[in-house]
């Protein structure tokens, strides 16, 4: 295994079974889980189960999609300990916390929130015209050159794009984390989120739609399917929601 992948995957023994009953011993490269505790202004805020890749982007993106920050200017510093299992975030403002423990019920990685900040109400997104060429160009490129998915098929992939141009690609065992990583990348690199679209491999439940609206991104595209609640919420807040996006067709549920 190359050094680039030593923290993301692990080679484990596997027994391969064939229809004729034959079994062959071998090894499989399996994606690893990483536990990350996030402190905000010295107070425990999150325990994230994630892929150990683009962690700074993950933290910044989560702060944005949870409504804790508006922009990168709200962050004074993000510091990681030696083994990157704890991140200390210092903000340029005080946060009012509610002393409650909340679970992210639809997050497939079992993330936990120890202190939930007071979140401003979601704002309706401005209208956004989407050219079909942009969407179908992304369907052709989706998943190409993904360093973890190519080796394990065990992570979600998310692309950040602007007018059909791919700006950043993230991978994570959690589809919510993958979205947060591209949001964080945009924040930390001065990219206007209201000019972008997101293309994700994951299903689109209502909390995923809420996350994208909170980030101010007007277009969400997925290879997978939405829920009835997510379609209704997308329509209410002006989010363009395109699902079952493949090179030959896609389905527009809102926008």
PDB file of C-alpha atoms in Angstrom:
ATOM      1  CA  UNK A   1       0.000   0.000   0.000  1.00  0.00           C
ATOM      2  CA  UNK A   2       1.355   3.433  -0.887  1.00  0.00           C
ATOM      3  CA  UNK A   3       1.977   6.032   1.812  1.00  0.00           C
ATOM      4  CA  UNK A   4      -0.774   8.203   0.284  1.00  0.00           C
ATOM      5  CA  UNK A   5      -3.371   5.598   1.220  1.00  0.00           C
ATOM      6  CA  UNK A   6      -2.024   4.283   4.532  1.00  0.00           C
ATOM      7  CA  UNK A   7      -4.519   6.311   6.592  1.00  0.00           C
ATOM      8  CA  UNK A   8      -7.519   5.772   4.320  1.00  0.00           C
ATOM      9  CA  UNK A   9      -7.503   2.022   3.787  1.00  0.00           C
ATOM     10  CA  UNK A  10      -6.331  -1.266   5.248  1.00  0.00           C
ATOM     11  CA  UNK A  11      -5.572  -4.585   3.578  1.00  0.00           C
ATOM     12  CA  UNK A  12      -7.442  -7.444   5.244  1.00  0.00           C
ATOM     13  CA  UNK A  13      -7.780 -11.171   4.502  1.00  0.00           C
ATOM     14  CA  UNK A  14     -10.897 -12.222   2.628  1.00  0.00           C
ATOM     15  CA  UNK A  15     -12.385 -15.505   1.438  1.00  0.00           C
ATOM     16  CA  UNK A  16     -13.926 -15.241  -2.037  1.00  0.00           C
ATOM     17  CA  UNK A  17     -16.885 -17.565  -2.674  1.00  0.00           C
ATOM     18  CA  UNK A  18     -17.934 -18.561  -6.216  1.00  0.00           C
ATOM     19  CA  UNK A  19     -21.320 -19.965  -7.382  1.00  0.00           C
ATOM     20  CA  UNK A  20     -19.840 -23.449  -7.761  1.00  0.00           C
ATOM     21  CA  UNK A  21     -18.878 -23.458  -4.083  1.00  0.00           C
ATOM     22  CA  UNK A  22     -15.185 -22.831  -4.676  1.00  0.00           C
ATOM     23  CA  UNK A  23     -13.481 -20.587  -2.111  1.00  0.00           C
ATOM     24  CA  UNK A  24     -10.248 -18.709  -2.694  1.00  0.00           C
ATOM     25  CA  UNK A  25      -8.271 -16.874  -0.027  1.00  0.00           C
ATOM     26  CA  UNK A  26      -6.999 -13.405  -0.788  1.00  0.00           C
ATOM     27  CA  UNK A  27      -6.718  -9.842   0.455  1.00  0.00           C
ATOM     28  CA  UNK A  28      -9.038  -6.876   0.036  1.00  0.00           C
ATOM     29  CA  UNK A  29      -8.317  -3.193   0.483  1.00  0.00           C
ATOM     30  CA  UNK A  30     -10.967  -1.833   2.844  1.00  0.00           C
ATOM     31  CA  UNK A  31     -11.677   1.793   3.711  1.00  0.00           C
ATOM     32  CA  UNK A  32     -10.869   2.815   7.303  1.00  0.00           C
ATOM     33  CA  UNK A  33     -12.966   4.861   9.726  1.00  0.00           C
ATOM     34  CA  UNK A  34     -11.444   7.857  11.484  1.00  0.00           C
ATOM     35  CA  UNK A  35     -12.855   9.393  14.674  1.00  0.00           C
ATOM     36  CA  UNK A  36     -12.531  13.157  14.914  1.00  0.00           C
ATOM     37  CA  UNK A  37     -13.610  15.220  17.919  1.00  0.00           C
ATOM     38  CA  UNK A  38     -14.137  18.909  17.177  1.00  0.00           C
ATOM     39  CA  UNK A  39     -13.865  21.589  19.851  1.00  0.00           C
ATOM     40  CA  UNK A  40     -15.242  25.058  19.144  1.00  0.00           C
ATOM     41  CA  UNK A  41     -13.889  27.838  21.352  1.00  0.00           C
ATOM     42  CA  UNK A  42     -12.660  25.095  23.718  1.00  0.00           C
ATOM     43  CA  UNK A  43     -16.077  23.448  23.998  1.00  0.00           C
ATOM     44  CA  UNK A  44     -16.791  19.943  22.654  1.00  0.00           C
ATOM     45  CA  UNK A  45     -19.068  20.306  19.644  1.00  0.00           C
ATOM     46  CA  UNK A  46     -18.861  17.256  17.372  1.00  0.00           C
ATOM     47  CA  UNK A  47     -17.695  13.702  17.177  1.00  0.00           C
ATOM     48  CA  UNK A  48     -17.365  12.883  13.502  1.00  0.00           C
ATOM     49  CA  UNK A  49     -16.781   9.448  12.023  1.00  0.00           C
ATOM     50  CA  UNK A  50     -15.151  10.115   8.690  1.00  0.00           C
ATOM     51  CA  UNK A  51     -12.429   9.316   6.187  1.00  0.00           C
ATOM     52  CA  UNK A  52      -9.059  10.787   7.174  1.00  0.00           C
ATOM     53  CA  UNK A  53      -8.776  13.058   4.168  1.00  0.00           C
ATOM     54  CA  UNK A  54      -9.360  16.820   3.783  1.00  0.00           C
ATOM     55  CA  UNK A  55     -10.195  17.158   7.480  1.00  0.00           C
ATOM     56  CA  UNK A  56      -9.783  20.936   7.577  1.00  0.00           C
ATOM     57  CA  UNK A  57     -12.291  21.249   4.749  1.00  0.00           C
ATOM     58  CA  UNK A  58     -14.640  18.871   6.583  1.00  0.00           C
ATOM     59  CA  UNK A  59     -14.596  20.960   9.758  1.00  0.00           C
ATOM     60  CA  UNK A  60     -14.996  24.292   7.958  1.00  0.00           C
ATOM     61  CA  UNK A  61     -17.816  22.926   5.832  1.00  0.00           C
ATOM     62  CA  UNK A  62     -19.671  21.496   8.824  1.00  0.00           C
ATOM     63  CA  UNK A  63     -19.480  24.857  10.592  1.00  0.00           C
ATOM     64  CA  UNK A  64     -21.002  26.500   7.521  1.00  0.00           C
ATOM     65  CA  UNK A  65     -23.779  23.990   6.870  1.00  0.00           C
ATOM     66  CA  UNK A  66     -24.735  23.968  10.552  1.00  0.00           C
ATOM     67  CA  UNK A  67     -25.093  27.751  10.476  1.00  0.00           C
ATOM     68  CA  UNK A  68     -22.306  28.374  12.991  1.00  0.00           C
ATOM     69  CA  UNK A  69     -20.283  30.534  10.592  1.00  0.00           C
ATOM     70  CA  UNK A  70     -21.149  32.632   7.555  1.00  0.00           C
ATOM     71  CA  UNK A  71     -17.722  32.792   5.933  1.00  0.00           C
ATOM     72  CA  UNK A  72     -14.083  31.854   6.421  1.00  0.00           C
ATOM     73  CA  UNK A  73     -13.551  35.242   8.092  1.00  0.00           C
ATOM     74  CA  UNK A  74     -15.456  33.914  11.107  1.00  0.00           C
ATOM     75  CA  UNK A  75     -12.671  31.361  11.693  1.00  0.00           C
ATOM     76  CA  UNK A  76      -9.612  32.558  13.590  1.00  0.00           C
ATOM     77  CA  UNK A  77      -7.789  29.222  13.519  1.00  0.00           C
ATOM     78  CA  UNK A  78      -8.306  25.481  13.065  1.00  0.00           C
ATOM     79  CA  UNK A  79      -5.658  23.398  14.810  1.00  0.00           C
ATOM     80  CA  UNK A  80      -5.279  19.606  14.637  1.00  0.00           C
ATOM     81  CA  UNK A  81      -3.432  17.479  17.161  1.00  0.00           C
ATOM     82  CA  UNK A  82      -0.576  15.233  16.029  1.00  0.00           C
ATOM     83  CA  UNK A  83      -2.752  12.266  15.072  1.00  0.00           C
ATOM     84  CA  UNK A  84      -5.579  14.426  13.713  1.00  0.00           C
ATOM     85  CA  UNK A  85      -8.189  12.865  15.982  1.00  0.00           C
ATOM     86  CA  UNK A  86      -8.987  16.199  17.623  1.00  0.00           C
ATOM     87  CA  UNK A  87      -9.545  19.569  15.978  1.00  0.00           C
ATOM     88  CA  UNK A  88      -9.631  22.815  17.950  1.00  0.00           C
ATOM     89  CA  UNK A  89     -11.541  25.601  16.237  1.00  0.00           C
ATOM     90  CA  UNK A  90     -11.258  29.176  17.450  1.00  0.00           C
ATOM     91  CA  UNK A  91     -13.801  31.610  16.064  1.00  0.00           C
ATOM     92  CA  UNK A  92     -13.755  35.370  15.848  1.00  0.00           C
ATOM     93  CA  UNK A  93     -17.094  35.458  17.653  1.00  0.00           C
ATOM     94  CA  UNK A  94     -18.858  33.926  20.623  1.00  0.00           C
ATOM     95  CA  UNK A  95     -21.370  31.118  20.168  1.00  0.00           C
ATOM     96  CA  UNK A  96     -24.481  30.587  22.288  1.00  0.00           C
ATOM     97  CA  UNK A  97     -24.814  26.866  22.961  1.00  0.00           C
ATOM     98  CA  UNK A  98     -27.679  24.687  24.050  1.00  0.00           C
ATOM     99  CA  UNK A  99     -26.508  21.954  26.402  1.00  0.00           C
ATOM    100  CA  UNK A 100     -28.081  19.064  24.514  1.00  0.00           C
ATOM    101  CA  UNK A 101     -26.800  15.941  22.842  1.00  0.00           C
ATOM    102  CA  UNK A 102     -28.221  15.421  19.363  1.00  0.00           C
ATOM    103  CA  UNK A 103     -27.782  12.533  16.957  1.00  0.00           C
ATOM    104  CA  UNK A 104     -27.683  12.996  13.187  1.00  0.00           C
ATOM    105  CA  UNK A 105     -30.209  10.256  12.523  1.00  0.00           C
ATOM    106  CA  UNK A 106     -29.775   9.882   8.775  1.00  0.00           C
ATOM    107  CA  UNK A 107     -25.998  10.139   8.718  1.00  0.00           C
ATOM    108  CA  UNK A 108     -24.645   6.713   7.883  1.00  0.00           C
ATOM    109  CA  UNK A 109     -21.507   7.262   9.972  1.00  0.00           C
ATOM    110  CA  UNK A 110     -23.205   7.852  13.324  1.00  0.00           C
ATOM    111  CA  UNK A 111     -21.957  11.397  13.825  1.00  0.00           C
ATOM    112  CA  UNK A 112     -22.852  13.078  17.107  1.00  0.00           C
ATOM    113  CA  UNK A 113     -23.303  16.702  18.103  1.00  0.00           C
ATOM    114  CA  UNK A 114     -22.513  17.524  21.727  1.00  0.00           C
ATOM    115  CA  UNK A 115     -23.454  21.191  21.635  1.00  0.00           C
ATOM    116  CA  UNK A 116     -25.866  22.569  19.099  1.00  0.00           C
ATOM    117  CA  UNK A 117     -25.427  26.205  18.121  1.00  0.00           C
ATOM    118  CA  UNK A 118     -28.425  28.436  17.536  1.00  0.00           C
ATOM    119  CA  UNK A 119     -29.004  28.241  13.825  1.00  0.00           C
ATOM    120  CA  UNK A 120     -30.447  31.049  11.762  1.00  0.00           C
ATOM    121  CA  UNK A 121     -33.466  30.217   9.628  1.00  0.00           C
ATOM    122  CA  UNK A 122     -32.842  28.941   6.130  1.00  0.00           C
ATOM    123  CA  UNK A 123     -33.083  31.521   3.358  1.00  0.00           C
ATOM    124  CA  UNK A 124     -34.721  30.971  -0.001  1.00  0.00           C
ATOM    125  CA  UNK A 125     -32.153  30.624  -2.759  1.00  0.00           C
ATOM    126  CA  UNK A 126     -32.132  33.007  -5.736  1.00  0.00           C
ATOM    127  CA  UNK A 127     -33.145  31.512  -9.111  1.00  0.00           C
ATOM    128  CA  UNK A 128     -30.349  29.664 -10.908  1.00  0.00           C
ATOM    129  CA  UNK A 129     -30.334  28.658 -14.560  1.00  0.00           C
ATOM    130  CA  UNK A 130     -28.663  25.318 -15.187  1.00  0.00           C
ATOM    131  CA  UNK A 131     -27.417  24.381 -18.643  1.00  0.00           C
ATOM    132  CA  UNK A 132     -28.008  20.696 -19.490  1.00  0.00           C
ATOM    133  CA  UNK A 133     -24.482  20.546 -20.908  1.00  0.00           C
ATOM    134  CA  UNK A 134     -23.043  21.256 -17.452  1.00  0.00           C
ATOM    135  CA  UNK A 135     -24.951  18.421 -15.823  1.00  0.00           C
ATOM    136  CA  UNK A 136     -24.224  15.809 -18.463  1.00  0.00           C
ATOM    137  CA  UNK A 137     -20.552  16.784 -18.633  1.00  0.00           C
ATOM    138  CA  UNK A 138     -20.327  16.112 -14.898  1.00  0.00           C
ATOM    139  CA  UNK A 139     -22.055  12.739 -15.226  1.00  0.00           C
ATOM    140  CA  UNK A 140     -19.324  11.709 -17.671  1.00  0.00           C
ATOM    141  CA  UNK A 141     -16.543  12.807 -15.328  1.00  0.00           C
ATOM    142  CA  UNK A 142     -18.087  11.649 -12.071  1.00  0.00           C
ATOM    143  CA  UNK A 143     -15.863   9.296 -10.108  1.00  0.00           C
ATOM    144  CA  UNK A 144     -12.850   9.480 -12.402  1.00  0.00           C
ATOM    145  CA  UNK A 145      -9.509   9.525 -10.619  1.00  0.00           C
ATOM    146  CA  UNK A 146     -10.939   9.063  -7.121  1.00  0.00           C
ATOM    147  CA  UNK A 147      -8.028   7.763  -5.078  1.00  0.00           C
ATOM    148  CA  UNK A 148     -10.067   5.958  -2.405  1.00  0.00           C
ATOM    149  CA  UNK A 149     -13.208   4.874  -4.259  1.00  0.00           C
ATOM    150  CA  UNK A 150     -11.167   3.414  -7.112  1.00  0.00           C
ATOM    151  CA  UNK A 151      -9.377   1.137  -4.644  1.00  0.00           C
ATOM    152  CA  UNK A 152     -12.223   0.195  -2.303  1.00  0.00           C
ATOM    153  CA  UNK A 153     -15.636   1.158  -3.765  1.00  0.00           C
ATOM    154  CA  UNK A 154     -16.347   1.994  -0.122  1.00  0.00           C
ATOM    155  CA  UNK A 155     -16.793   5.769  -0.023  1.00  0.00           C
ATOM    156  CA  UNK A 156     -19.145   8.441  -1.287  1.00  0.00           C
ATOM    157  CA  UNK A 157     -17.881  10.930  -3.840  1.00  0.00           C
ATOM    158  CA  UNK A 158     -18.891  14.583  -4.108  1.00  0.00           C
ATOM    159  CA  UNK A 159     -17.884  17.132  -6.742  1.00  0.00           C
ATOM    160  CA  UNK A 160     -17.932  20.915  -6.492  1.00  0.00           C
ATOM    161  CA  UNK A 161     -18.425  22.501  -9.904  1.00  0.00           C
ATOM    162  CA  UNK A 162     -19.050  25.882 -11.493  1.00  0.00           C
ATOM    163  CA  UNK A 163     -20.585  26.096 -14.969  1.00  0.00           C
ATOM    164  CA  UNK A 164     -19.611  22.504 -15.642  1.00  0.00           C
ATOM    165  CA  UNK A 165     -16.002  22.920 -14.487  1.00  0.00           C
ATOM    166  CA  UNK A 166     -14.939  20.651 -11.623  1.00  0.00           C
ATOM    167  CA  UNK A 167     -13.270  22.666  -8.857  1.00  0.00           C
ATOM    168  CA  UNK A 168     -12.812  20.008  -6.181  1.00  0.00           C
ATOM    169  CA  UNK A 169     -13.622  16.355  -5.500  1.00  0.00           C
ATOM    170  CA  UNK A 170     -14.070  14.856  -2.031  1.00  0.00           C
ATOM    171  CA  UNK A 171     -14.422  11.298  -0.764  1.00  0.00           C
ATOM    172  CA  UNK A 172     -15.758  10.061   2.555  1.00  0.00           C
ATOM    173  CA  UNK A 173     -17.508   7.090   4.131  1.00  0.00           C
ATOM    174  CA  UNK A 174     -20.356   9.493   4.970  1.00  0.00           C
ATOM    175  CA  UNK A 175     -22.265  11.276   2.208  1.00  0.00           C
ATOM    176  CA  UNK A 176     -22.927  14.245   4.515  1.00  0.00           C
ATOM    177  CA  UNK A 177     -19.206  14.512   5.269  1.00  0.00           C
ATOM    178  CA  UNK A 178     -18.369  14.457   1.567  1.00  0.00           C
ATOM    179  CA  UNK A 179     -20.692  17.423   1.002  1.00  0.00           C
ATOM    180  CA  UNK A 180     -19.203  19.297   3.960  1.00  0.00           C
ATOM    181  CA  UNK A 181     -15.713  18.804   2.516  1.00  0.00           C
ATOM    182  CA  UNK A 182     -16.536  20.499  -0.783  1.00  0.00           C
ATOM    183  CA  UNK A 183     -18.342  23.316   1.048  1.00  0.00           C
ATOM    184  CA  UNK A 184     -15.304  23.785   3.277  1.00  0.00           C
ATOM    185  CA  UNK A 185     -12.977  23.796   0.282  1.00  0.00           C
ATOM    186  CA  UNK A 186     -14.998  26.591  -1.307  1.00  0.00           C
ATOM    187  CA  UNK A 187     -14.984  28.625   1.912  1.00  0.00           C
ATOM    188  CA  UNK A 188     -11.251  28.265   2.500  1.00  0.00           C
ATOM    189  CA  UNK A 189     -10.411  29.135  -1.105  1.00  0.00           C
ATOM    190  CA  UNK A 190     -12.667  32.140  -1.582  1.00  0.00           C
ATOM    191  CA  UNK A 191     -15.072  30.456  -4.009  1.00  0.00           C
ATOM    192  CA  UNK A 192     -18.603  31.888  -4.085  1.00  0.00           C
ATOM    193  CA  UNK A 193     -20.932  29.061  -3.125  1.00  0.00           C
ATOM    194  CA  UNK A 194     -23.902  30.753  -4.795  1.00  0.00           C
ATOM    195  CA  UNK A 195     -22.175  30.254  -8.159  1.00  0.00           C
ATOM    196  CA  UNK A 196     -21.606  26.524  -7.658  1.00  0.00           C
ATOM    197  CA  UNK A 197     -23.363  23.205  -7.905  1.00  0.00           C
ATOM    198  CA  UNK A 198     -22.771  19.970  -6.028  1.00  0.00           C
ATOM    199  CA  UNK A 199     -22.817  16.498  -7.574  1.00  0.00           C
ATOM    200  CA  UNK A 200     -23.034  13.671  -5.046  1.00  0.00           C
ATOM    201  CA  UNK A 201     -23.120   9.897  -5.212  1.00  0.00           C
ATOM    202  CA  UNK A 202     -25.395   9.636  -2.190  1.00  0.00           C
ATOM    203  CA  UNK A 203     -29.124   9.493  -1.603  1.00  0.00           C
ATOM    204  CA  UNK A 204     -30.788  12.830  -0.932  1.00  0.00           C
ATOM    205  CA  UNK A 205     -32.832  12.837   2.295  1.00  0.00           C
ATOM    206  CA  UNK A 206     -34.277  16.060   3.646  1.00  0.00           C
ATOM    207  CA  UNK A 207     -31.282  16.845   5.868  1.00  0.00           C
ATOM    208  CA  UNK A 208     -28.993  16.709   2.831  1.00  0.00           C
ATOM    209  CA  UNK A 209     -31.183  19.275   1.073  1.00  0.00           C
ATOM    210  CA  UNK A 210     -31.190  21.384   4.235  1.00  0.00           C
ATOM    211  CA  UNK A 211     -27.380  21.228   4.357  1.00  0.00           C
ATOM    212  CA  UNK A 212     -27.003  22.425   0.763  1.00  0.00           C
ATOM    213  CA  UNK A 213     -29.533  25.242   1.229  1.00  0.00           C
ATOM    214  CA  UNK A 214     -27.739  26.353   4.407  1.00  0.00           C
ATOM    215  CA  UNK A 215     -24.494  26.528   2.424  1.00  0.00           C
ATOM    216  CA  UNK A 216     -26.168  28.789  -0.143  1.00  0.00           C
ATOM    217  CA  UNK A 217     -25.561  26.418  -3.055  1.00  0.00           C
ATOM    218  CA  UNK A 218     -28.394  26.689  -5.613  1.00  0.00           C
ATOM    219  CA  UNK A 219     -28.026  23.336  -7.417  1.00  0.00           C
ATOM    220  CA  UNK A 220     -27.778  19.781  -6.067  1.00  0.00           C
ATOM    221  CA  UNK A 221     -27.261  16.854  -8.433  1.00  0.00           C
ATOM    222  CA  UNK A 222     -27.179  13.201  -7.373  1.00  0.00           C
ATOM    223  CA  UNK A 223     -26.649   9.844  -9.027  1.00  0.00           C
ATOM    224  CA  UNK A 224     -29.125   8.456  -6.518  1.00  0.00           C
ATOM    225  CA  UNK A 225     -32.682   9.291  -5.448  1.00  0.00           C
ATOM    226  CA  UNK A 226     -34.407  11.871  -3.222  1.00  0.00           C
ATOM    227  CA  UNK A 227     -37.162  11.426  -0.671  1.00  0.00           C
ATOM    228  CA  UNK A 228     -40.605  12.998  -0.956  1.00  0.00           C
ATOM    229  CA  UNK A 229     -39.731  15.367   1.890  1.00  0.00           C
ATOM    230  CA  UNK A 230     -36.482  16.484   0.272  1.00  0.00           C
ATOM    231  CA  UNK A 231     -38.251  17.233  -3.017  1.00  0.00           C
ATOM    232  CA  UNK A 232     -40.841  19.377  -1.212  1.00  0.00           C
ATOM    233  CA  UNK A 233     -38.174  21.251   0.737  1.00  0.00           C
ATOM    234  CA  UNK A 234     -36.108  21.882  -2.399  1.00  0.00           C
ATOM    235  CA  UNK A 235     -39.151  23.382  -4.100  1.00  0.00           C
ATOM    236  CA  UNK A 236     -39.970  25.546  -1.098  1.00  0.00           C
ATOM    237  CA  UNK A 237     -36.481  27.052  -0.889  1.00  0.00           C
ATOM    238  CA  UNK A 238     -35.700  27.340  -4.590  1.00  0.00           C
ATOM    239  CA  UNK A 239     -33.062  24.595  -4.752  1.00  0.00           C
ATOM    240  CA  UNK A 240     -32.610  23.002  -8.168  1.00  0.00           C
ATOM    241  CA  UNK A 241     -32.710  19.278  -7.390  1.00  0.00           C
ATOM    242  CA  UNK A 242     -31.620  16.838 -10.093  1.00  0.00           C
ATOM    243  CA  UNK A 243     -31.418  13.121  -9.291  1.00  0.00           C
ATOM    244  CA  UNK A 244     -30.775   9.825 -11.060  1.00  0.00           C
ATOM    245  CA  UNK A 245     -28.214  11.782 -13.077  1.00  0.00           C
ATOM    246  CA  UNK A 246     -26.541   9.537 -15.638  1.00  0.00           C
ATOM    247  CA  UNK A 247     -24.873  10.242 -18.994  1.00  0.00           C
ATOM    248  CA  UNK A 248     -28.043   9.331 -20.929  1.00  0.00           C
ATOM    249  CA  UNK A 249     -30.677  11.089 -18.786  1.00  0.00           C
ATOM    250  CA  UNK A 250     -31.498  12.754 -15.477  1.00  0.00           C
ATOM    251  CA  UNK A 251     -34.644  13.590 -13.518  1.00  0.00           C
ATOM    252  CA  UNK A 252     -35.419  17.159 -12.393  1.00  0.00           C
ATOM    253  CA  UNK A 253     -37.469  17.119  -9.195  1.00  0.00           C
ATOM    254  CA  UNK A 254     -37.329  20.841  -8.385  1.00  0.00           C
ATOM    255  CA  UNK A 255     -36.215  23.985 -10.166  1.00  0.00           C
TER     256      UNK A 255
END
